[in-house]
XYZ file of C-alpha atoms in Angstrom:
614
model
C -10.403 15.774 2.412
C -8.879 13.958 4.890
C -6.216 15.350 7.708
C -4.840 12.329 9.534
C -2.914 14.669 11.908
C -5.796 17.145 12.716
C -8.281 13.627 13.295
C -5.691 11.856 15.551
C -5.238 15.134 17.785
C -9.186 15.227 17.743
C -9.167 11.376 18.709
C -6.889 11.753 21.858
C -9.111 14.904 22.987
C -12.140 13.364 22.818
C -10.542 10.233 25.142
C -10.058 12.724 27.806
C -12.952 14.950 27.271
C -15.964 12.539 25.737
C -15.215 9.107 27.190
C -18.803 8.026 26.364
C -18.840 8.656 22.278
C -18.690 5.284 21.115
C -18.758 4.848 16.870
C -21.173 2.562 15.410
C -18.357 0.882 13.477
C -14.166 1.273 13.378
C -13.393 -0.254 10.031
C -9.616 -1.868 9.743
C -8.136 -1.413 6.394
C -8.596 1.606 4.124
C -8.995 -0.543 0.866
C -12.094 -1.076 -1.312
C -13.792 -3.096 1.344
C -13.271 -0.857 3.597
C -13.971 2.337 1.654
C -17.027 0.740 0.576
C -18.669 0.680 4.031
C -17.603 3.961 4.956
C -18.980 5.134 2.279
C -22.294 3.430 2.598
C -22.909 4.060 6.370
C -21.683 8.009 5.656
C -24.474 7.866 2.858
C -27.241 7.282 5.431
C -26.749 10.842 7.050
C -27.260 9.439 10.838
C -24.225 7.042 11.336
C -20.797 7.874 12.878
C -18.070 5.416 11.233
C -14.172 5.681 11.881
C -11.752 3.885 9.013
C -8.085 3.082 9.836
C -5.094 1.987 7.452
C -1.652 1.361 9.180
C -0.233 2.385 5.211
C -1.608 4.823 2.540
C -4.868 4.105 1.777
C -5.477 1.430 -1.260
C -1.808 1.397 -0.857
C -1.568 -2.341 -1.395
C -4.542 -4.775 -3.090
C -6.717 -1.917 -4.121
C -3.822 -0.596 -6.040
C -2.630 -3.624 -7.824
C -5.451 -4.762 -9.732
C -5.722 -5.673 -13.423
C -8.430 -2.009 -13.243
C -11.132 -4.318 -14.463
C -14.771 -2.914 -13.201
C -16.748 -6.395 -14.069
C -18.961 -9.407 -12.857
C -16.099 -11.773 -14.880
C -17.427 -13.909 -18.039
C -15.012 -16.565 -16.436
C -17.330 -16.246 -13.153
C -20.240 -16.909 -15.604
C -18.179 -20.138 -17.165
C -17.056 -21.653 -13.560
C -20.844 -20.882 -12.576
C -22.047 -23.738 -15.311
C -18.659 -25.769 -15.077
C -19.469 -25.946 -11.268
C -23.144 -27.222 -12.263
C -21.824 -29.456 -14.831
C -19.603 -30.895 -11.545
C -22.607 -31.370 -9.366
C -24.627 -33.597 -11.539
C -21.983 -35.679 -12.915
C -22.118 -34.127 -16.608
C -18.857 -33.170 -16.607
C -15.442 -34.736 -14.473
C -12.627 -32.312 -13.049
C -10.090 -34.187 -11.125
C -9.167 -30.629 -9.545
C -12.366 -29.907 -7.978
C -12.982 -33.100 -5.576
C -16.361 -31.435 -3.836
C -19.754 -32.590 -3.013
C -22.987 -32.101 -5.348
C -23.656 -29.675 -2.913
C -20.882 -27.900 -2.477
C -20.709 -27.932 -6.430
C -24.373 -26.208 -6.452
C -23.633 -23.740 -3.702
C -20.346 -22.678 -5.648
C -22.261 -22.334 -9.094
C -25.277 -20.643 -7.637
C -22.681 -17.869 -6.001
C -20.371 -17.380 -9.272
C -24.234 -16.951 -11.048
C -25.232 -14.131 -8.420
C -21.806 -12.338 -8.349
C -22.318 -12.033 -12.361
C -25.971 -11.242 -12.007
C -24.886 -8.565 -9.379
C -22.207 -7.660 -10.518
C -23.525 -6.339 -13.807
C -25.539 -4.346 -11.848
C -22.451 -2.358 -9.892
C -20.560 -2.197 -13.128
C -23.528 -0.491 -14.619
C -24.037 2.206 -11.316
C -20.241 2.987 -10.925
C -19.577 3.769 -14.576
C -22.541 6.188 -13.603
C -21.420 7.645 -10.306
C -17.421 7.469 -10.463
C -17.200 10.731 -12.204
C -15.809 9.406 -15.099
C -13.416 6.991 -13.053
C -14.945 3.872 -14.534
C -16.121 3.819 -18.015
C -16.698 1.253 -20.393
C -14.260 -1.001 -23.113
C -14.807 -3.481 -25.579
C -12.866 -6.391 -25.410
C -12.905 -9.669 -27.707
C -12.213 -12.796 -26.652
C -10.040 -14.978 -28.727
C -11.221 -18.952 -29.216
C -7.933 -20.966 -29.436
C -7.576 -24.891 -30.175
C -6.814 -25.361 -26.381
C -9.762 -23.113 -24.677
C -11.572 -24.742 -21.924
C -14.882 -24.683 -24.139
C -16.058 -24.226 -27.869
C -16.402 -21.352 -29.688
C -20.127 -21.908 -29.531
C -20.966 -22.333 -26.135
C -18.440 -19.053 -25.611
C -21.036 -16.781 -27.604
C -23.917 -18.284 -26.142
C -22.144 -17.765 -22.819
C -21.511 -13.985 -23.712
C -24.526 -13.691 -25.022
C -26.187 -14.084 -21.334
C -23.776 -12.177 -19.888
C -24.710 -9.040 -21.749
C -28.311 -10.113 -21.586
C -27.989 -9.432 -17.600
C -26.586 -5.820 -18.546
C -29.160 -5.372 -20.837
C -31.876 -6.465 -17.619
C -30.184 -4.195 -15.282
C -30.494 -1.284 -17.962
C -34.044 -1.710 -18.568
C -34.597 -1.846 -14.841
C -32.726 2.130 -14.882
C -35.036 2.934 -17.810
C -31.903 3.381 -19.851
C -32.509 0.883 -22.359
C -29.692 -0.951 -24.734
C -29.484 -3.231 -26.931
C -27.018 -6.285 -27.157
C -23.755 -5.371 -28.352
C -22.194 -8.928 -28.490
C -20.627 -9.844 -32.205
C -19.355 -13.333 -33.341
C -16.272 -13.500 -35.161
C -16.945 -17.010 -37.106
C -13.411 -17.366 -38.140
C -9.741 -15.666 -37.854
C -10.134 -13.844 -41.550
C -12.696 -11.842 -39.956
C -11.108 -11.181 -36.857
C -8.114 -9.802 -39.137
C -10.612 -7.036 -40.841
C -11.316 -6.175 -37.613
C -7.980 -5.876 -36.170
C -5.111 -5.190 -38.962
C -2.948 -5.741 -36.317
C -3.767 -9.439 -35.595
C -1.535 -12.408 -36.856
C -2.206 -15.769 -34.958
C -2.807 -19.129 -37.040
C -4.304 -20.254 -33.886
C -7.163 -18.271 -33.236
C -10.290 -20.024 -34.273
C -12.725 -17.556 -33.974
C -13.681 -14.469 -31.650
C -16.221 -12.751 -29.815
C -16.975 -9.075 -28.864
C -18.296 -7.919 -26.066
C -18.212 -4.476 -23.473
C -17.272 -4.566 -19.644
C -16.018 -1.650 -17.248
C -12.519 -0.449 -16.527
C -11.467 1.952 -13.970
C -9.039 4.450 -15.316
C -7.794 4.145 -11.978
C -8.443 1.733 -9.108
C -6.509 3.432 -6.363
C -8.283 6.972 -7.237
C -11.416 5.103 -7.339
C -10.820 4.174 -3.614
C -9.882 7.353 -2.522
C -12.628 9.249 -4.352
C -14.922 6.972 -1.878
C -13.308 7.264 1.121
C -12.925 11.227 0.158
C -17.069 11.493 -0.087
C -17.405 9.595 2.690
C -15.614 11.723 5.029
C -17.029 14.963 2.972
C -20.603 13.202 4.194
C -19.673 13.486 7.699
C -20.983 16.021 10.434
C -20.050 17.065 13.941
C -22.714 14.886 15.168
C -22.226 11.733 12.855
C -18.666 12.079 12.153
C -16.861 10.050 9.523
C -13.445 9.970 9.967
C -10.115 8.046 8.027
C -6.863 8.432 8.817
C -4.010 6.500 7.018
C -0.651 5.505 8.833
C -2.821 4.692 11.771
C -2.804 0.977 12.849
C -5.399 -0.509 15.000
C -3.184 -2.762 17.207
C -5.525 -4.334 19.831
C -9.229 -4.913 20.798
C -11.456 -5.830 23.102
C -14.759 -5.771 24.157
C -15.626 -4.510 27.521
C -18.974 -4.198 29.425
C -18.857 -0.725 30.696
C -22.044 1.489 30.110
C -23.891 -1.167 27.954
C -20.418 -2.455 26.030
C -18.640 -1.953 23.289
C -15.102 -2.904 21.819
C -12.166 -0.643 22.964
C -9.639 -0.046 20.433
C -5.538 0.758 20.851
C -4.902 3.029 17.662
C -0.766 3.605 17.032
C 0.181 6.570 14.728
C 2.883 5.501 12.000
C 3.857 8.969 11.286
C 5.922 11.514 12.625
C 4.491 13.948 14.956
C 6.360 14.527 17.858
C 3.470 16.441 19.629
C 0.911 14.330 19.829
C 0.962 10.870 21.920
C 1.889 7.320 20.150
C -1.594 5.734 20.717
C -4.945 6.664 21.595
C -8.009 4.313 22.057
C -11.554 4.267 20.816
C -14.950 2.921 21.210
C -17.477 1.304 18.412
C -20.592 -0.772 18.772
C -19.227 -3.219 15.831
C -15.847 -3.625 14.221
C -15.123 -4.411 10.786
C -12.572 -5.870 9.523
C -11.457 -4.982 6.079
C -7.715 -5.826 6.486
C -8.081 -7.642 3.184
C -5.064 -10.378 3.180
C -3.883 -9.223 6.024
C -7.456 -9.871 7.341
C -6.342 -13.165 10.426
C -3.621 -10.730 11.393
C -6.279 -8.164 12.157
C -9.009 -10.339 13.975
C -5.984 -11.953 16.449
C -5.079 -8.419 17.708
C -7.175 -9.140 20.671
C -6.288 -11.157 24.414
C -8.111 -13.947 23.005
C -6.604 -14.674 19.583
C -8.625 -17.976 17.695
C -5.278 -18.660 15.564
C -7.608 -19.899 12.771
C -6.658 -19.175 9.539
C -10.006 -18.254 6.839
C -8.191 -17.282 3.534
C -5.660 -18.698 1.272
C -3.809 -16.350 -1.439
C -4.401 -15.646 -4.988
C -1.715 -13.731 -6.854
C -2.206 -11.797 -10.088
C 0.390 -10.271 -11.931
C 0.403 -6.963 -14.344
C 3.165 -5.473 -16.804
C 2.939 -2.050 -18.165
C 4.493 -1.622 -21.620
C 4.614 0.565 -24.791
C 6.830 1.959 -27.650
C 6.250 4.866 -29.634
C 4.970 2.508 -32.484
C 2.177 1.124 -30.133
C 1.345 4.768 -28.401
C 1.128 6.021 -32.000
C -0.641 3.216 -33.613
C -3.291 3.296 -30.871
C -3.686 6.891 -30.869
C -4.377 7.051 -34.764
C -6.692 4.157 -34.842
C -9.931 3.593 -32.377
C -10.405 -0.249 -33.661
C -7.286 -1.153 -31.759
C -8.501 0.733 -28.639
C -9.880 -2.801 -27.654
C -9.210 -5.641 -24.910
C -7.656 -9.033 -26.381
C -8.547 -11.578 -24.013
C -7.019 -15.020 -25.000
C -9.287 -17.888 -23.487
C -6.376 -20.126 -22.516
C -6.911 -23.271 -21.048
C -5.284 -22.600 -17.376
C -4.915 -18.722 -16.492
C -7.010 -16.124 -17.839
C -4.909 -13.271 -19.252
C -6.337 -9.882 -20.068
C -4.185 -7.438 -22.547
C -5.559 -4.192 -22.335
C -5.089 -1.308 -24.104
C -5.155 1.940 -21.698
C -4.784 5.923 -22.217
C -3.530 7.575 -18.903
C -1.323 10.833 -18.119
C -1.193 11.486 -22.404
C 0.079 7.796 -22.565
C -1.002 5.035 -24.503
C -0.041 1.368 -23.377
C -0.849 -2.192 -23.213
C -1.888 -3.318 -19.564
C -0.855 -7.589 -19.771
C -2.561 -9.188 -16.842
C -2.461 -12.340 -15.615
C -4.763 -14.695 -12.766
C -4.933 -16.822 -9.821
C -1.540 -18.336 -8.888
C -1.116 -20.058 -5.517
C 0.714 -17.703 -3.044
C 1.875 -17.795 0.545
C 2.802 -14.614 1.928
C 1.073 -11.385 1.946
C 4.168 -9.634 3.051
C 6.282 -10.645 0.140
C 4.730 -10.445 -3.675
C 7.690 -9.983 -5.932
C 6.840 -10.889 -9.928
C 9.072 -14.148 -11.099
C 10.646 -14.095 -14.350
C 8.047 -16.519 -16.131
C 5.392 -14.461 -15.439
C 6.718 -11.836 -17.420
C 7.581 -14.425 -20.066
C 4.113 -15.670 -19.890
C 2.752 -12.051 -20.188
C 4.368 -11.247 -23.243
C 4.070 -14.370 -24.971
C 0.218 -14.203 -24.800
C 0.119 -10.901 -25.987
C 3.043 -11.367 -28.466
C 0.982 -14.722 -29.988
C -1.824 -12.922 -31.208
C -0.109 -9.604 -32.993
C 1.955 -8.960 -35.746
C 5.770 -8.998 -35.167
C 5.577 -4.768 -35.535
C 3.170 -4.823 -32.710
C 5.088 -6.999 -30.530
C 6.738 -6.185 -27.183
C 9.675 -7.153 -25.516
C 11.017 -6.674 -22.251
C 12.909 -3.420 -23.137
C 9.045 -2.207 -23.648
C 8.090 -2.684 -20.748
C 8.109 0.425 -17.737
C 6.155 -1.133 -15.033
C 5.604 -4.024 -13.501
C 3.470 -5.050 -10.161
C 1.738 -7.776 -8.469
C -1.460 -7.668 -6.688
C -2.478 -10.324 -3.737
C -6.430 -11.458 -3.269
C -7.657 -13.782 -0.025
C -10.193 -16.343 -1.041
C -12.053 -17.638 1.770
C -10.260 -21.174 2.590
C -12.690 -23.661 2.857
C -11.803 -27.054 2.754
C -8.420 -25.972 4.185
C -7.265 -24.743 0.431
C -6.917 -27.995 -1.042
C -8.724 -26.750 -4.144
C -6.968 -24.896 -6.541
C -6.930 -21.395 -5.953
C -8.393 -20.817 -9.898
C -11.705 -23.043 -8.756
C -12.858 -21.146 -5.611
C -15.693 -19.199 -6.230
C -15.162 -15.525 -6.240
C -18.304 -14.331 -4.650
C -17.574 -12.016 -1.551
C -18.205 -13.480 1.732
C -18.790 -11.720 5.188
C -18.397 -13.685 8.143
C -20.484 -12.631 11.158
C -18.364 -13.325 14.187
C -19.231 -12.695 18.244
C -16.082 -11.321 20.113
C -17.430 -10.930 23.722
C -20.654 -9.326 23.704
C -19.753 -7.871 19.881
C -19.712 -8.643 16.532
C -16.903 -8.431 14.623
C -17.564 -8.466 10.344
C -14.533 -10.199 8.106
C -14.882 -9.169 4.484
C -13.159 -11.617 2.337
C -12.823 -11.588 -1.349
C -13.959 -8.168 -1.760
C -13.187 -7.157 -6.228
C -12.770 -3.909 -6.838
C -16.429 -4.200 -8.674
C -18.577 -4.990 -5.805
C -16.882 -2.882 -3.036
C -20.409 -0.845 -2.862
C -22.386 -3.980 -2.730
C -20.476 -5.585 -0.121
C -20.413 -2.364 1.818
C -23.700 -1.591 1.552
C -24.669 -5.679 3.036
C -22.246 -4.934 5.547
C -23.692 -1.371 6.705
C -27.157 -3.116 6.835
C -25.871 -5.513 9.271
C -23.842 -2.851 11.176
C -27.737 -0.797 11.675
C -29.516 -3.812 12.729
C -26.459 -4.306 15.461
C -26.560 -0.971 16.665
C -30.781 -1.030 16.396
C -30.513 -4.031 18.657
C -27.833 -2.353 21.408
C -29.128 0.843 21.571
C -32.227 1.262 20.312
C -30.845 3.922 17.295
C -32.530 2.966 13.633
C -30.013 4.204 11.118
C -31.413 6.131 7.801
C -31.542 3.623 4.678
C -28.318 3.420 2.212
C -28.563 6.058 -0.816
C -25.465 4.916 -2.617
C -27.257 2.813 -5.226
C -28.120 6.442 -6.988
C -25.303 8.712 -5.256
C -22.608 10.488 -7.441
C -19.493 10.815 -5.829
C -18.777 14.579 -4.614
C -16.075 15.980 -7.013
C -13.332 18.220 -5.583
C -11.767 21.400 -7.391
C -9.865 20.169 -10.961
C -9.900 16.753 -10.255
C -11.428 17.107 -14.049
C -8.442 18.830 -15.206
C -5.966 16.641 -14.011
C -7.741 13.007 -14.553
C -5.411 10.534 -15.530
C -7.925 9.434 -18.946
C -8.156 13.189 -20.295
C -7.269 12.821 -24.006
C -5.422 16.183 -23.882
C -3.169 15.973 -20.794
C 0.350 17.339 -21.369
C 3.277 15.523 -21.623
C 6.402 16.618 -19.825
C 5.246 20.170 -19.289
C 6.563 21.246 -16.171
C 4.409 23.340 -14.581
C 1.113 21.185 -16.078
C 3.002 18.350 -13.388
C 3.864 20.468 -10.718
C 0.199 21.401 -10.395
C -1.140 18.182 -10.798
C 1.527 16.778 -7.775
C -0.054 19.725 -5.564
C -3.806 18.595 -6.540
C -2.928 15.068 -5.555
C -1.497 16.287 -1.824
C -4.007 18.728 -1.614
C -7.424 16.084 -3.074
C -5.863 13.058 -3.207
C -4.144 12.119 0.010
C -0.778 12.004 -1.841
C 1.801 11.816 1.177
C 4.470 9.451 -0.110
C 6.462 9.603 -3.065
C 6.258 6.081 -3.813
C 2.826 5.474 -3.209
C 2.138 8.326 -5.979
C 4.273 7.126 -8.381
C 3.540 3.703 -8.483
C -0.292 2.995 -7.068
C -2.106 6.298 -8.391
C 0.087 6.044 -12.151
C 2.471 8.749 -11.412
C 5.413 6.877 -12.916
C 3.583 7.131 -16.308
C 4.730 10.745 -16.564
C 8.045 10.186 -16.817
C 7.495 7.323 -19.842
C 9.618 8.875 -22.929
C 11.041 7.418 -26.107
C 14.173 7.339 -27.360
C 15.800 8.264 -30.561
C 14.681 4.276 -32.040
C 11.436 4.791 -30.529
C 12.127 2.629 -27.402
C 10.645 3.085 -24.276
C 12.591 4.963 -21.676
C 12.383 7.081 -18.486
C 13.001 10.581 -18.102
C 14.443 11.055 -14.571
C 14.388 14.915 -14.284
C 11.049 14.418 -14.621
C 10.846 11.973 -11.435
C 13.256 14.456 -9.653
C 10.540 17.175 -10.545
C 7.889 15.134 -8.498
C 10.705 14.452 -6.117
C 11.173 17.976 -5.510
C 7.779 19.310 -5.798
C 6.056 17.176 -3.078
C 9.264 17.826 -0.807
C 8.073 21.321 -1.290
C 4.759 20.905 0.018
C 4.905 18.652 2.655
C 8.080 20.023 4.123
C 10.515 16.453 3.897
C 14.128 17.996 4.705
C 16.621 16.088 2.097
C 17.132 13.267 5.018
C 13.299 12.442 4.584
C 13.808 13.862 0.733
C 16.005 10.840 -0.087
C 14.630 7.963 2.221
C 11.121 8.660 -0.174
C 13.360 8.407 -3.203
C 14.982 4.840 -1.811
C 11.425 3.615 -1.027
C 10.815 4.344 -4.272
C 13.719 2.620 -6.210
C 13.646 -0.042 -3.823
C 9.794 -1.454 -4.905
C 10.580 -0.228 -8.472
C 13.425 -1.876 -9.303
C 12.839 -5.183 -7.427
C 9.923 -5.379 -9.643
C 12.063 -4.316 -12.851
C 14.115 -7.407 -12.516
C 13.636 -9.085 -15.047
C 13.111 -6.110 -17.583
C 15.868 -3.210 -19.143
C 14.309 -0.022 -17.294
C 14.718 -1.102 -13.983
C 19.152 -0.156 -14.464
C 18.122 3.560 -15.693
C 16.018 3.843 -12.037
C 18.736 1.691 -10.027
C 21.671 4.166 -11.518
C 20.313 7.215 -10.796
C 20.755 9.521 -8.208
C 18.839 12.299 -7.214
C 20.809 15.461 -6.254
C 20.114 17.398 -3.230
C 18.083 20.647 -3.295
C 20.557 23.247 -2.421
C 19.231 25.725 0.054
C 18.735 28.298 -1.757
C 16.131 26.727 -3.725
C 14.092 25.578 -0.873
C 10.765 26.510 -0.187
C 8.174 27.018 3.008
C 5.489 24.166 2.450
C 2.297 25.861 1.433
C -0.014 23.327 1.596
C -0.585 21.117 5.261
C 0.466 17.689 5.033
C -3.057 15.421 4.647
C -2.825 11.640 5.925
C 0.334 12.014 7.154
């Protein structure tokens, strides 16, 4: 478990009293990047690593992500589009590149699937249950990019790879791929299906995380449990790195300014630290990162990539999908411009439909707010392909969020954002006498791949400066380290209570105490929390049931001592990101109108549990 407060205080003692302890790496940015690295240098039992995050960690892109654990059978089909390109079998006025460039781009999409069937395979084995495994079927329509044929063949290889990958575990399977040769026998399949349009179908499994936030902080969490006096490992969140440098004293190394961003009126605002390498993990924020230096380059290396997600359900859908398992099952539409995944999910005693949507052009980082025709384009692919029971409108829906990815820029982003290949890149980059690492493009699927490359590069630098050979990486067969009920309170359980109050209050306390919960917001709406509080009303409409978001309110007040100034600044955090995304949907009023009432003093209570990151 991480204490941000404890870790600072031990920071600014050890600038006074061990000026020469020098990291081998200070990661920026307590995402998946990030928590990948940490993770993988912490699993070598001989490396000391230090991870920042000026917010909560996976607090922002980690958070936001359509959950999917996958290489991407649309990697696979811009992988032979992009070959197509290159030798002139195929014209695409949006992708004006070389035959080069054409064959570099498909032979990365191939190795991110190839690869990334791989990490699917070893997190569904190591996440403790975080990441498990979902059918999905993809749906052939008139318009899709490519025939129904050369879809199944194209599935057909992609499970091939996962079938390679489990041979090579000696955990043998055998292809679960089905063809669906026309809509009739999609219909068998799913009752609930009614779309003239649909041509055909195909069936295939792929990874989910229950969770992507938790599966962040679960590696972060080992990571640091990894550590030792002598190699430690160390995050704190609410810490910003706000300048480096590299300087040559006693061999060199990079100095680093650290600011706190949380209240603690006895310890000093900054303190600075020393690491061989720096890594950058800072994900879109990553050029604002590598400028914090005297010697800024001004370049800029990614352009944006928005995705956006709606939450909804009724108590016909959480029903329906409760009493039948054939409609526990992805619909992915294969449109012919953005990919949209509608999934079903089971969280917190909750069933739902998950409506995701890819790649749109964006500018800022700082400002991701959903746009009306998102959500109109959300529910009209989902709404096309079911029955008008099954349908959703925007009174259905409880939560809505976007999520922000950097591509790497090349060709200063003239191509469209949906044609940039999505394999991960690390660029290598000498800052004085150092080397500074930018992760770009890091999916929530490869995080331990890209940190494990990264780590490698890390011990050859630190080899090369000082002489000190790091151990090898062991997370390719490492399960994460499980803390105390984090069974019993997993947001998948098939038995978790609904609306019991004392079943929440000790699942708020597990989060503060296990799962760095330290701001209201963050654990309502980036770990699920606002799922809890999902009810339906007397026509079976979805609805939400504020005393039970005064209950979490209340109950993490409790524990990490907020007074009801602090108490109701969390609560307009909350509303404030809640109900800007809401806009264009019913619930948002029922959040916007409410008002939490102040705990009288009498009912107050001594913490009990020490605040963790901040």
């Amino acid at each position: 478990m991480t204490d941000v407060v404890r870790w600072f205080r031990e920071l600014a003692a050890e600038q006074d009293e061990d000026p020469g302890l020098v990291h081998d790496t200070l990661i920026i940015g307590g995402g998946a990047a990030g928590a990948g690295v940490l993770r993988d240098l912490a699993s070598r039992g001989d490396a000391s690593a230090l991870l920042v995050d000026r917010g909560p960690f996976g607090g922002e892109t980690s958070s936001k992500t359509g959950k999917a654990v996958h290489p991407g059978i649309r990697y696979l089909r811009m992988a032979f589009h992009r070959g197509l390109l290159a030798f002139r079998l195929r014209d695409d006025p949006k992708i004006r590149q070389t035959f080069a460039q054409n064959l570099r781009g498909a032979w990365l999409d191939l190795q991110l699937v190839w690869y990334g069937t791989r990490e699917r395979k070893l997190l569904i084995e190591t996440a403790g249950g975080t990441v498990e495994e979902i059918p999905n079927i993809v749906f052939v329509l008139p318009d899709s990019p490519e025939k129904k044929w050369a879809v199944f063949f194209g599935i057909s290889l992609y499970d091939l790879f996962t079938t390679l990958w489990a041979w090579c575990g000696l955990s043998p399977r055998f292809s679960r791929v089905r063809l669906f040769r026309d809509r009739e026998a999609l219909r068998r399949e799913l009752p609930h299906l009614d779309s003239d349009d649909v041509l055909g179908g195909i069936l295939y499994w792929d990874g989910r995380a229950n969770n992507d936030k938790i599966l962040v902080l679960k590696a972060i969490r080992d990571a640091c449990l990894r550590g030792s006096e002598t190699f430690p490992v160390r995050a704190l969140s609410h810490v910003e790195a706000v300048r480096y440098e590299w300087v040559e004293d006693g061999g060199g190394h990079f100095l680093v300014t650290l600011a706190r961003r949380f209240e603690a009126d006895d310890l000093p605002e900054t303190v600075t630290v020393k690491a061989h390498t720096l890594t950058n993990a800072a994900g879109p924020w990553i050029d604002e990162a590598r400028n914090r230096t005297p010697r800024p380059d001004g370049r800029t290396s990614v352009v944006y990539s928005r995705g956006s997600h709606l939450e909804a359900t009724n108590e016909r859908i959480h029903r329906r999908l409760s009493e039948d398992p054939r409609l526990q099952v992805g619909l992915v539409p294969l449109n012919a411009e953005r990919q949209h995944y509608l999934r079903p999910f089971h969280q917190h005693g909750l069933w739902y439909v998950q409506c995701t949507t890819t790649d749109r052009a964006h500018t800022d980082p700082d400002l991701v707010v959903p746009e009306e025709d998102e959500i109109e384009e959300l529910l009209h692919s989902y709404n096309a392909l079911v029955g008008e029971e099954w349908r959703i409108g925007r009174e259905d829906v409880f939560n809505v969020f976007c999520g922000i990815r950097p591509l790497a820029a090349d060709d200063g982003g003239k191509i469209a954002v949906q044609d940039i290949s999505r394999m991960f890149r690390v660029n290598e980059r000498p800052c004085g006498g150092g080397t500074v690492y930018d992760m770009v493009n890091v999916k929530l699927t490869e995080f331990r791949w890209a940190g494990r490359e990264v780590a490698g590069r890390i011990a050859r630098e630190v080899r090369r400066k000082t002489g000190r050979r790091l151990g090898p990486s062991t997370t390719r067969r490492l399960p994460f380290l499980p803390v105390r009920d984090e069974e019993r309170f997993a947001v998948h359980r098939a038995d978790a209570p609904r609306r019991d109050p004392d079943f929440l209050r000790e699942k708020v306390r597990h989060h503060v105490r296990h799962q760095m919960a330290s701001s209201y917001a963050d654990y309502l709406l980036n770990t699920g929390g606002i799922r809890d509080a999902v009810v339906f009303d007397a026509t079976g409409r979805c609805d939400v049931d504020t005393d039970v978001l005064d209950l979490v309110l209340d109950e993490m007040a409790a524990l990490l001592g907020w007074d009801d100034t602090r108490r109701r600044a969390e609560w307009d955090a909350f509303a404030e990101v809640y109900c800007r995304n809401m806009t264009f949907t019913e619930l948002g009023d029922r959040v916007r109108k409410h008002d939490p009432a102040p705990v009288p003093p009498s009912a107050g209570r001594t913490p009990h549990v020490r605040p963790h990151s901040a």
